[in-house]
Coordinates of C-alpha atoms in Angstrom, one line a residue:
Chain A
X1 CA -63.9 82.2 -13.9
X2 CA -62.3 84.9 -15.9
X3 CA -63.4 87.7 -13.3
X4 CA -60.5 89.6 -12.3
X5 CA -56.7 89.6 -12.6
X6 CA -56.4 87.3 -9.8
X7 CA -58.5 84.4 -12.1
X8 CA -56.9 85.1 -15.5
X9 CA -53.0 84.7 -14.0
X10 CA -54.1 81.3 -12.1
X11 CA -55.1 80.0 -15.3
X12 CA -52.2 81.1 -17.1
X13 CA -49.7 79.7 -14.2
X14 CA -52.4 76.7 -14.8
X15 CA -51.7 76.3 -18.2
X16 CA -48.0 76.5 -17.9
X17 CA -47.6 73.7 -15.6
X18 CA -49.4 71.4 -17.8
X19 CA -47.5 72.4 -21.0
X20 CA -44.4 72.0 -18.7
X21 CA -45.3 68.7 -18.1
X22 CA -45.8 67.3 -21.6
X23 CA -42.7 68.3 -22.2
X24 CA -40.8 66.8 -19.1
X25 CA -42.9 64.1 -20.0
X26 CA -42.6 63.4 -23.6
X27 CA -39.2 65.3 -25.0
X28 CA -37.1 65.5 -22.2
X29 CA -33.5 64.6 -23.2
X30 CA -33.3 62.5 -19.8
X31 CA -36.0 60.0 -18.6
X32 CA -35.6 58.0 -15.5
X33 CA -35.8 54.6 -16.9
X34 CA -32.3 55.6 -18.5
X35 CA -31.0 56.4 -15.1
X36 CA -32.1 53.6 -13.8
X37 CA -30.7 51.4 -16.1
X38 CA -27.4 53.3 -16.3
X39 CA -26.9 53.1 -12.3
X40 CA -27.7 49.5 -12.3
X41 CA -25.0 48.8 -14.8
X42 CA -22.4 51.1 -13.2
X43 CA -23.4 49.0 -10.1
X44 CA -22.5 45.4 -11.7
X45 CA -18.9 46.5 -13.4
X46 CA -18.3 48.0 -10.0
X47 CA -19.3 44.4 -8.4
X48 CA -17.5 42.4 -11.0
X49 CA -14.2 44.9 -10.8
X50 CA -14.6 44.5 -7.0
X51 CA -15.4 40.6 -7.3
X52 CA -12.1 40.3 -9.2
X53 CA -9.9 42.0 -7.2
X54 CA -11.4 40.7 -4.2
X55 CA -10.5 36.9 -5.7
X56 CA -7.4 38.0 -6.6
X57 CA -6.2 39.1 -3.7
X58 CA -7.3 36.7 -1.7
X59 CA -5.9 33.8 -3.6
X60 CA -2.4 35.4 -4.5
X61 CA -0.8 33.5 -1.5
X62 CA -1.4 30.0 -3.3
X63 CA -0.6 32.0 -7.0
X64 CA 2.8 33.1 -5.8
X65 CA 3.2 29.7 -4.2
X66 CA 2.9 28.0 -7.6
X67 CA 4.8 30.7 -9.2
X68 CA 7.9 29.5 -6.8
X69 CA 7.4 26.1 -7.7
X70 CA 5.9 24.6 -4.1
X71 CA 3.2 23.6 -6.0
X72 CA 2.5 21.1 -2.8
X73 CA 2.1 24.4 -0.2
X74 CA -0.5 25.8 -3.0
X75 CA -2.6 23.2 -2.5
X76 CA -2.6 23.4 0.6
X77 CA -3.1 26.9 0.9
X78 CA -6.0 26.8 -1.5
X79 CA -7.3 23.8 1.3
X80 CA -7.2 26.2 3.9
X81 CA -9.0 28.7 2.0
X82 CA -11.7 26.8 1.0
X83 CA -12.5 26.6 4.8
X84 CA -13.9 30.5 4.4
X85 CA -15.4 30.2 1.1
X86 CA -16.7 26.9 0.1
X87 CA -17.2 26.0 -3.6
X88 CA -15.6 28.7 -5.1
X89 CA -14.8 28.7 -8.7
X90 CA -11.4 30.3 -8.8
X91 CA -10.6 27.9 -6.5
X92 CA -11.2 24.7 -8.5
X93 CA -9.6 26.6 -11.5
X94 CA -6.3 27.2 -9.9
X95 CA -6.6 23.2 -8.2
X96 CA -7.3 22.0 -11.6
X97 CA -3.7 24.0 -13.1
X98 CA -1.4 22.8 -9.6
X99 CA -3.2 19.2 -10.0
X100 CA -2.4 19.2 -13.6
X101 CA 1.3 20.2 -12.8
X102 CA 1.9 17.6 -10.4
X103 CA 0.3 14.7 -12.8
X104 CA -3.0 14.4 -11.5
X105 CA -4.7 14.0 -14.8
X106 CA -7.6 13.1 -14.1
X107 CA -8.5 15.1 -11.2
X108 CA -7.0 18.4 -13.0
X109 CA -9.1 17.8 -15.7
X110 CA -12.3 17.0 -13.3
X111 CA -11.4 20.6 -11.1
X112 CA -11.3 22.4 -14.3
X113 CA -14.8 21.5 -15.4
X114 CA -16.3 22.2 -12.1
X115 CA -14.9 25.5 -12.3
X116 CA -16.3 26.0 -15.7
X117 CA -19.7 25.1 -14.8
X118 CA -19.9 26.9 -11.0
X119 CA -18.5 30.4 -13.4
X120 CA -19.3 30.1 -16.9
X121 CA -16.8 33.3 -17.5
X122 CA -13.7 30.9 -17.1
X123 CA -14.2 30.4 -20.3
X124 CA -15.0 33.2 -22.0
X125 CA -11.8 34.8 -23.5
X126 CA -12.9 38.4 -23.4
X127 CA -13.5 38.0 -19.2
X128 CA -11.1 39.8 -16.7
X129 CA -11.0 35.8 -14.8
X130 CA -10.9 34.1 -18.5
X131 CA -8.7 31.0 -18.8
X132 CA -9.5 30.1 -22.2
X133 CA -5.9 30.0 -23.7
X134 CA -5.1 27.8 -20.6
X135 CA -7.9 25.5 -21.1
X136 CA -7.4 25.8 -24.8
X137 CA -4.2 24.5 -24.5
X138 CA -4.9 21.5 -22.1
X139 CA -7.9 20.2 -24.2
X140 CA -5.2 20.3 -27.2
X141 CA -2.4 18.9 -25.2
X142 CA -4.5 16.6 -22.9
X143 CA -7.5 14.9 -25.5
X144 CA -5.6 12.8 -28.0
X145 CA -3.9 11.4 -24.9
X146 CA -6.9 10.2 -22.7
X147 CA -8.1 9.1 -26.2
X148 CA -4.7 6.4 -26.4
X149 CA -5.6 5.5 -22.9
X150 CA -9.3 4.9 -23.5
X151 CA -8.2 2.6 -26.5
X152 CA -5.8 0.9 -24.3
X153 CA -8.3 -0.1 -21.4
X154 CA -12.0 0.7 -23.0
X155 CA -14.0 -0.2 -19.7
X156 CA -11.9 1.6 -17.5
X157 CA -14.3 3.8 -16.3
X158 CA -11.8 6.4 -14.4
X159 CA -10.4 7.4 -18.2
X160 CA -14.0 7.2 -19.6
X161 CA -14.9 9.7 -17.6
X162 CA -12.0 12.1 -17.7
X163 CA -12.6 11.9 -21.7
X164 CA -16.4 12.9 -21.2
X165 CA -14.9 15.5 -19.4
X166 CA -12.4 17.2 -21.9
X167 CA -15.0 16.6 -24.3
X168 CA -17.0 19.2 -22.3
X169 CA -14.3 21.5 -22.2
X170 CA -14.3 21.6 -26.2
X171 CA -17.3 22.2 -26.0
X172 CA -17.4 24.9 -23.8
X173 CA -14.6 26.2 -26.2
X174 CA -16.7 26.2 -29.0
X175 CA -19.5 28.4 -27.6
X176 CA -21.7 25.6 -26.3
X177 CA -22.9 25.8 -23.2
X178 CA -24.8 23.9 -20.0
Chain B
X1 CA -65.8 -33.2 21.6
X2 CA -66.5 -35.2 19.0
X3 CA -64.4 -37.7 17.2
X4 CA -64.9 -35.1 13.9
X5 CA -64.2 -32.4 15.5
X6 CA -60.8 -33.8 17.2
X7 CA -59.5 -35.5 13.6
X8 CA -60.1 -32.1 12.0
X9 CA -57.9 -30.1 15.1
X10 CA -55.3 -32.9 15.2
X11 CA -55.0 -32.7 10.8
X12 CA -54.6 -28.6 11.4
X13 CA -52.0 -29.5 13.9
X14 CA -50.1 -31.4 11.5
X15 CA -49.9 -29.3 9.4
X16 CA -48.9 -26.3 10.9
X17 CA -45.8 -28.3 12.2
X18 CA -45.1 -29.5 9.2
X19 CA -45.5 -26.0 7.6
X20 CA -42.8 -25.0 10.1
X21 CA -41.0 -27.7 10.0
X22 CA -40.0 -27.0 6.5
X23 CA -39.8 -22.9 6.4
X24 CA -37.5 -24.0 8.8
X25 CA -35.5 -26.3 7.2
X26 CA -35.2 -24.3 4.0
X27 CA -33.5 -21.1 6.0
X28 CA -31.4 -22.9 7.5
X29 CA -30.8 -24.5 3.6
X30 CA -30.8 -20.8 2.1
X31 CA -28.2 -20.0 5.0
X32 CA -25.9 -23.3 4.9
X33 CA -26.1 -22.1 0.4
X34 CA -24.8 -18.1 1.3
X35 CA -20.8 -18.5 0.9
X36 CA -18.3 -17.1 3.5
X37 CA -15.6 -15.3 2.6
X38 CA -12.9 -13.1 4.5
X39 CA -11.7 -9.5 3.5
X40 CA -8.3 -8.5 5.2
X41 CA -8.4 -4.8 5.8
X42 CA -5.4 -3.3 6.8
X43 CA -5.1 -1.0 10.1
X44 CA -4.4 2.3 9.6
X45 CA -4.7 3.6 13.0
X46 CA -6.5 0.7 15.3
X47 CA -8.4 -2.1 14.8
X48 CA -11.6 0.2 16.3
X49 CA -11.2 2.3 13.7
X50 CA -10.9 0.2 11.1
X51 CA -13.9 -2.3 11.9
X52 CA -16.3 1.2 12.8
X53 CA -15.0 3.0 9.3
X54 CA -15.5 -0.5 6.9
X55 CA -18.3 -2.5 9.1
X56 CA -21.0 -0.5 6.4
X57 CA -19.2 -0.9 3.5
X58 CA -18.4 -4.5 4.4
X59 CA -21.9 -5.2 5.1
X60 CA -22.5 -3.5 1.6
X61 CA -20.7 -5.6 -0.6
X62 CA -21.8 -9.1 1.4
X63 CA -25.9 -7.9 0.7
X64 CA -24.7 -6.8 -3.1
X65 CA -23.3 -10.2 -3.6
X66 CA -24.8 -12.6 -1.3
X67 CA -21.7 -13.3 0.2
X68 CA -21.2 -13.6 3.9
X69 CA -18.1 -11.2 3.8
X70 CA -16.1 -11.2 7.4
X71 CA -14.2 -8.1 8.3
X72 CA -10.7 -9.3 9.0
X73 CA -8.8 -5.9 10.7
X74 CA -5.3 -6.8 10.3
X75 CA -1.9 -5.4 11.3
X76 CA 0.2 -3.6 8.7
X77 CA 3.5 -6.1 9.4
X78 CA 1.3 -9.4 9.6
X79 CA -0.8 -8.9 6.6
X80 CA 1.5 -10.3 4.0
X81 CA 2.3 -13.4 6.1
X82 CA -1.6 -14.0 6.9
X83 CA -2.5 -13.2 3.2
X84 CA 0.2 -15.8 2.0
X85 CA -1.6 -18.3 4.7
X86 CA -4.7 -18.0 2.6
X87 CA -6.5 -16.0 5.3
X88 CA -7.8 -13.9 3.4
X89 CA -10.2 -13.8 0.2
X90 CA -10.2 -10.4 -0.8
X91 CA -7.8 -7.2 0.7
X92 CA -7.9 -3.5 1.4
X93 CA -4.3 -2.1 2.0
X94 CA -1.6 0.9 0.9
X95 CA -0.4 0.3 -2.0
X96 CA 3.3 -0.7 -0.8
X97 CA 1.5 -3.5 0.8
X98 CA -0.3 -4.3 -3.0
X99 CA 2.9 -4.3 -4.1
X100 CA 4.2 -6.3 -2.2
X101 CA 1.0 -9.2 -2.3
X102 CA 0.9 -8.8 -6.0
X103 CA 4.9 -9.8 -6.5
X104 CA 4.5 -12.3 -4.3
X105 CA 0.9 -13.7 -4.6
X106 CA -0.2 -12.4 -7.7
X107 CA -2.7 -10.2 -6.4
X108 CA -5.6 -9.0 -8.7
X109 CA -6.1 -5.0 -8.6
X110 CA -9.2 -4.3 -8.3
X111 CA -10.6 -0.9 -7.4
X112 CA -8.5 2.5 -5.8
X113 CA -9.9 4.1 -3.0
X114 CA -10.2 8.3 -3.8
X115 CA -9.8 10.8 -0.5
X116 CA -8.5 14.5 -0.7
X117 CA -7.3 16.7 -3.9
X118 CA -4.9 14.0 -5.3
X119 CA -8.2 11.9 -5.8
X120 CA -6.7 8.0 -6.1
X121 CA -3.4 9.3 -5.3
X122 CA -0.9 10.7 -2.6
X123 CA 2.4 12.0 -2.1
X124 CA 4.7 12.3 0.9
X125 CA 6.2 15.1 2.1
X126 CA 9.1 16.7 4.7
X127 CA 7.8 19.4 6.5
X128 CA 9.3 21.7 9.4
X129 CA 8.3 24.6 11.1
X130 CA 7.7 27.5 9.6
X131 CA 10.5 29.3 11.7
X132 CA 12.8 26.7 11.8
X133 CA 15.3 28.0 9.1
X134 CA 15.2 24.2 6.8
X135 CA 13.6 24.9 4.0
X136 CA 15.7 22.6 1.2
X137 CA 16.5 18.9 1.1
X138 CA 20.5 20.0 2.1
X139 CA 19.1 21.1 5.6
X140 CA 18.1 18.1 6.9
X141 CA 21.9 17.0 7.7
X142 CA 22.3 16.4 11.4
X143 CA 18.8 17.1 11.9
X144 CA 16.0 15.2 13.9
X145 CA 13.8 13.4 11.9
X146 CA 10.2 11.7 12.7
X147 CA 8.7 9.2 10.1
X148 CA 5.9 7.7 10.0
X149 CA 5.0 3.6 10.1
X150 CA 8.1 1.7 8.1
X151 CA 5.1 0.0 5.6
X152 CA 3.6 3.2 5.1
X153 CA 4.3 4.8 0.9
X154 CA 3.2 8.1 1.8
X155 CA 4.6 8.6 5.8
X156 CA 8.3 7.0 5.4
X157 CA 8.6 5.1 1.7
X158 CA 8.4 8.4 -0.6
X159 CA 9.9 10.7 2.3
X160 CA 13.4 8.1 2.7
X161 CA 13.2 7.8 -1.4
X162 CA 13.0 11.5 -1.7
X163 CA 16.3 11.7 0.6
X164 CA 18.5 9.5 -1.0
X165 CA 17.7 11.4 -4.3
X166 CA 19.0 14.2 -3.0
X167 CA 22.1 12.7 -2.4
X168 CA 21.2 12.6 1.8
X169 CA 21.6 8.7 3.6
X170 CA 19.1 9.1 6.5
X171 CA 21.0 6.2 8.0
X172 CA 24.2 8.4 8.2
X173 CA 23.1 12.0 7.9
X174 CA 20.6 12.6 10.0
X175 CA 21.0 13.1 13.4
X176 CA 18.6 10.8 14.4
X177 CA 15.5 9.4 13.3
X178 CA 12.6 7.9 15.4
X179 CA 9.3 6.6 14.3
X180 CA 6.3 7.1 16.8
X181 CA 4.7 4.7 18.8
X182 CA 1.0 3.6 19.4
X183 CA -1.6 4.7 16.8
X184 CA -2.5 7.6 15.2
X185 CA 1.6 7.8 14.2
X186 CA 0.7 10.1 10.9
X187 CA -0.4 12.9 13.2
X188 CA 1.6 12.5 15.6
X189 CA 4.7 13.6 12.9
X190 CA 2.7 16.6 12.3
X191 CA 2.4 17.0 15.9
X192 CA 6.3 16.4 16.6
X193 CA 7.3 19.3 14.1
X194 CA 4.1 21.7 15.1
X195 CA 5.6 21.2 19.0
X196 CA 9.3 21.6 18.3
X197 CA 10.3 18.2 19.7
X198 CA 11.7 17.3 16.1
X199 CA 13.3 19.5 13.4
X200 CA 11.7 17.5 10.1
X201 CA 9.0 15.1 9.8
X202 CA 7.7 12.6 6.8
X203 CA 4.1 13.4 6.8
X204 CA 1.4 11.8 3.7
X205 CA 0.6 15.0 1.8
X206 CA -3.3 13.5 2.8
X207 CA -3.3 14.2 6.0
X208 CA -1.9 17.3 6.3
X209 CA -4.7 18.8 3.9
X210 CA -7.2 16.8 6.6
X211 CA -5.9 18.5 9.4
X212 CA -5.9 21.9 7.8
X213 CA -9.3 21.2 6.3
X214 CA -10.2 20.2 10.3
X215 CA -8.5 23.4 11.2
X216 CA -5.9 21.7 13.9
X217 CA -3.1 23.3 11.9
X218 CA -2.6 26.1 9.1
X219 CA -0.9 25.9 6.1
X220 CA 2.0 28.5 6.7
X221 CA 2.7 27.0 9.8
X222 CA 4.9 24.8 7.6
X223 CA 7.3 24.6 5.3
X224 CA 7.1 21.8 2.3
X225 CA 10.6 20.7 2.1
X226 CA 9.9 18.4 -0.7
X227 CA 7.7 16.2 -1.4
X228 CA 7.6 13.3 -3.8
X229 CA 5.9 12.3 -7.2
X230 CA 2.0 11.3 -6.6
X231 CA 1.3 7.6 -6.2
X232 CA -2.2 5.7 -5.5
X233 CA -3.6 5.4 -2.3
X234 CA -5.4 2.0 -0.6
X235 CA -6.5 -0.2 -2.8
X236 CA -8.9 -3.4 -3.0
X237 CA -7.4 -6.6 -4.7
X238 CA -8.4 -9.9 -4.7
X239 CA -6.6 -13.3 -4.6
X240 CA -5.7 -15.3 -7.6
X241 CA -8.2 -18.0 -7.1
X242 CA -10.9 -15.7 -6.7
X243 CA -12.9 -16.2 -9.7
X244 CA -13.1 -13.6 -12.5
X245 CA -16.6 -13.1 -12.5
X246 CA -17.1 -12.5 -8.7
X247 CA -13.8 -10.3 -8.8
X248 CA -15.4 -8.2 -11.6
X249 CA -18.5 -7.7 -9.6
X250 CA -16.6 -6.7 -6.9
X251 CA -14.9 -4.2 -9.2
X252 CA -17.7 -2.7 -10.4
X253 CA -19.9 -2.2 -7.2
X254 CA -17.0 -0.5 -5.9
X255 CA -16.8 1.7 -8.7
X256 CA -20.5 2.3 -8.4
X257 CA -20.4 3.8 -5.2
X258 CA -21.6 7.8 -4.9
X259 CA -22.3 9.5 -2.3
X260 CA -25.9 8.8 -1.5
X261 CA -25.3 5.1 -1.6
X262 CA -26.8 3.6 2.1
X263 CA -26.7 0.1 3.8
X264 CA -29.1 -0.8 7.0
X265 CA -25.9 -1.3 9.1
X266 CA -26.7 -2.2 12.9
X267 CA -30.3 -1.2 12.6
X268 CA -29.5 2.2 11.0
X269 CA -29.2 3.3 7.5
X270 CA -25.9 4.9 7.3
X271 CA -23.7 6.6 3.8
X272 CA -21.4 4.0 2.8
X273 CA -18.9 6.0 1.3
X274 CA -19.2 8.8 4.7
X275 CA -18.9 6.0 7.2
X276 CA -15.3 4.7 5.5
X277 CA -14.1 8.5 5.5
X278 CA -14.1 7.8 1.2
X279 CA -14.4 10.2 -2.0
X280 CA -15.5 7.5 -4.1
X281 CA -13.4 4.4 -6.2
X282 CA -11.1 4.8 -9.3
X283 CA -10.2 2.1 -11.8
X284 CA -6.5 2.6 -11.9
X285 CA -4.1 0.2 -13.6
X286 CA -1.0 -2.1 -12.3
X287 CA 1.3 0.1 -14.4
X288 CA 0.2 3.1 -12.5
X289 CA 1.9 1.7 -9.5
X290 CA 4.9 1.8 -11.0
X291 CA 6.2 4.9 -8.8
X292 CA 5.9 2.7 -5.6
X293 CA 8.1 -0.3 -7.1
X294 CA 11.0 2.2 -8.2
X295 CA 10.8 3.7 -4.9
X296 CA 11.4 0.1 -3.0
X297 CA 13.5 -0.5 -5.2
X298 CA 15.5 2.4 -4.4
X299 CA 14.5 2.2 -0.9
X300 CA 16.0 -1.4 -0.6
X301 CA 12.6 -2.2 1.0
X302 CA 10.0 -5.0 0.4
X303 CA 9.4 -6.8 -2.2
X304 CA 12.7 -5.7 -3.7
X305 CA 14.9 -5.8 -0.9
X306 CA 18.1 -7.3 -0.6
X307 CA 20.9 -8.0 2.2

């Protein structure tokens, strides 16, 4: 075992290893679940940075259309892009501000909770996509009116339902959630 | 065979034929009991159309209420004259033509029929090409214009009221204006503009999202002139004498209506809503049609026209 030099310097080499493991092992100022973690989290700000420009780029046609005021053409143009990508949340959030604009109450209202629930971060105020101030300001603006119509005609069921859904939208506001 | 035997066959006899007898007598009882009513539905494009789009929801509403309901397809320009006959019970039309029956006839609104972004509402709008140079309202002086059906608030109503707000006379400024013939007259405005034949058409703001959502034309290859303030869409009344009860129930299966709602329709089970090309039903208020009257009004068009 310890016959010759030959034995005595494999067992020191042996040694060596194994101490050189424990360390790697046990004190190493790196470990791989750390990398891990840190490339998968590098990986979803670098989808969500792409998602949002993507989104944004793709919808300024219909943003610079409202910004001009043909608020008709935006619709339109959000029509024609809802041919490629079906359901989208921006979408509905930018149909329920040119609805809104044009006096469709009810249905602005109805595209701006769809949007809400199909991306929760909408609503959130610290999100790149947020709307909150927007939505914030149409629950404000919009509630104590539907209210006065829902007094006026109680069983109308159109105004019943486009209280339920401001009501969400406080909601939503306030931190609740689905 | 004995005499027994032959009293006992003839009393079975009997009875069976009296049995059927009176099944029979009692459907033709239940039958004679189911009333008949009429429901004028307006045209929009043919009468084919309209009888294939509203046969299942017809046939809906008549096994909902045990009514008997007939599907009267009617022409736009008759169906005041034929509603004021009495013709019809119950009616689906644009809501110049509600208007219209519920200055005249006091007609009861009942339900609003929701289809594309606006939901229960349109708009009209002037379009031209996109390469055309007319973008504003001023443009359209000495230019060629195509409307849509004279009864029709979102194809010629809105467009004409827009017009004369803008200070234009499309009796005196325009070049010329022409209305097309035959049916499908909504697209073929589009149609006229997308070709080049006519500089500016009146086209409902509804069917030019369904023929972008179809893909038969794009967005940019228009520009939106103008286009007017949102309005509702076809509505369902129903005449004075109909009784409140039965209109109510009316009302309210209307507004019940999703998506997955079905009727056995010609031996098949089809979507209600699908079959009559519909989003759903919205309870809307007379007041809400108050666009439409100030646009007759300005218009000089029925039921506020004067000569």
């Amino acid at each position: 075992m310890f016959r010759d030099f030959f034995d005595r310097a494999h067992w020191f080499a042996l040694g060596g290893l194994v101490i050189a493991l424990f360390y790697l092992l046990f004190f190493s100022p790196v470990d791989g679940s750390t990398v891990r973690k840190q490339d998968k989290r590098l990986e979803l700000v670098l989808q969500e940075k792409a998602r949002i420009a993507f989104l944004l780029e793709t919808y300024a046609p219909v943003e610079e259309l409202a910004a001009a005021g043909n608020r008709a053409a935006a619709l339109l143009k959000l029509e024609e892009l809802e041919r490629d990508f079906p359901g989208e949340a921006h979408a509905s959030i930018l149909r329920g501000s040119l609805l809104l604009e044009q006096g469709a109450i009810a249905e602005g209202i109805a595209a701006y909770v769809l949007g809400v629930r199909q991306n929760g971060d909408y609503i959130d105020a610290r999100s790149l996509l947020g709307r909150h101030r927007e939505i914030t300001a149409l629950v404000e603006a919009e509630l104590p009116l539907i209210k006065v119509r829902v007094e006026k005609s109680p069983n109308s069921r159109t105004w019943n339902e486009a209280l339920n859904n401001i009501y969400y939208l406080q909601s939503r506001l306030a931190g609740g959630c689905e | 065979m004995s005499l027994g035997i032959k009293f006992i066959l003839k009393s079975v006899a009997g009875l069976v034929l009296l049995l059927l007898t009176g099944s029979l007598l009692a459907g033709c009882d239940a039958v004679k009991e189911r009333p008949k009513m009429r429901i004028g539905y307006m045209n929009c494009n043919s009468e084919a159309e309209t009888r294939a789009r509203f046969g299942p929801l017809n046939e809906y509403l008549s096994q909902k209420l045990g009514i008997d309901f007939e599907l009267v397809s009617v022409d736009t320009q008759e169906f005041a004259e034929r509603f004021h006959k009495g013709e019809f019970d119950f009616t689906h039309t644009n809501s110049l033509l509600y208007i219209i029956l519920r200055e005249q006839k006091n007609l009861r609104l009942l339900a609003t029929e929701k289809r594309g972004q606006y939901g229960p509402r349109t708009a009209g709008t002037l379009i031209s090409r996109k390469d055309s140079g007319i973008k504003t309202l001023a443009d359209l002086k000495g230019k060629y214009l195509l409307f849509g059906p004279q009864l029709a608030p979102s194809g010629f109503l809105a467009q004409y009221d827009l017009m004369l707000q803008a200070g234009i006379n499309p009796e005196q400024d325009l070049a010329y204006y022409g209305i097309p013939r035959g049916s499908f007259k909504h697209e073929k405005v589009v149609y006229g503009v997308y070709f080049g034949k006519y500089d500016v058409a009146a086209a409902p703001a509804l069917d030019l999202e369904l023929m972008i959502r179809d893909g038969k034309i794009t967005a940019d290859d228009f520009n939106i002139i103008a286009q007017s303030e949102i309005f509702p869409y076809c509505t369902f009344g129903a005449a004075r004498q109909i009784p409140d009860e039965l209109a109510e129930k009316f009302r309210m299966l209307l507004l019940d209506l999703t998506p997955e709602s079905t009727v056995t329709y010609q031996s098949e089970t089809v979507k209600v809503l699908d079959s009559a090309w519909i989003d759903g039903f919205a309870q809307l208020e007379d007041a809400d049609y108050d666009p439409i009257r100030r646009m007759a009004k300005n218009a000089n068009m029925p039921p506020y026209q004067e000569f």
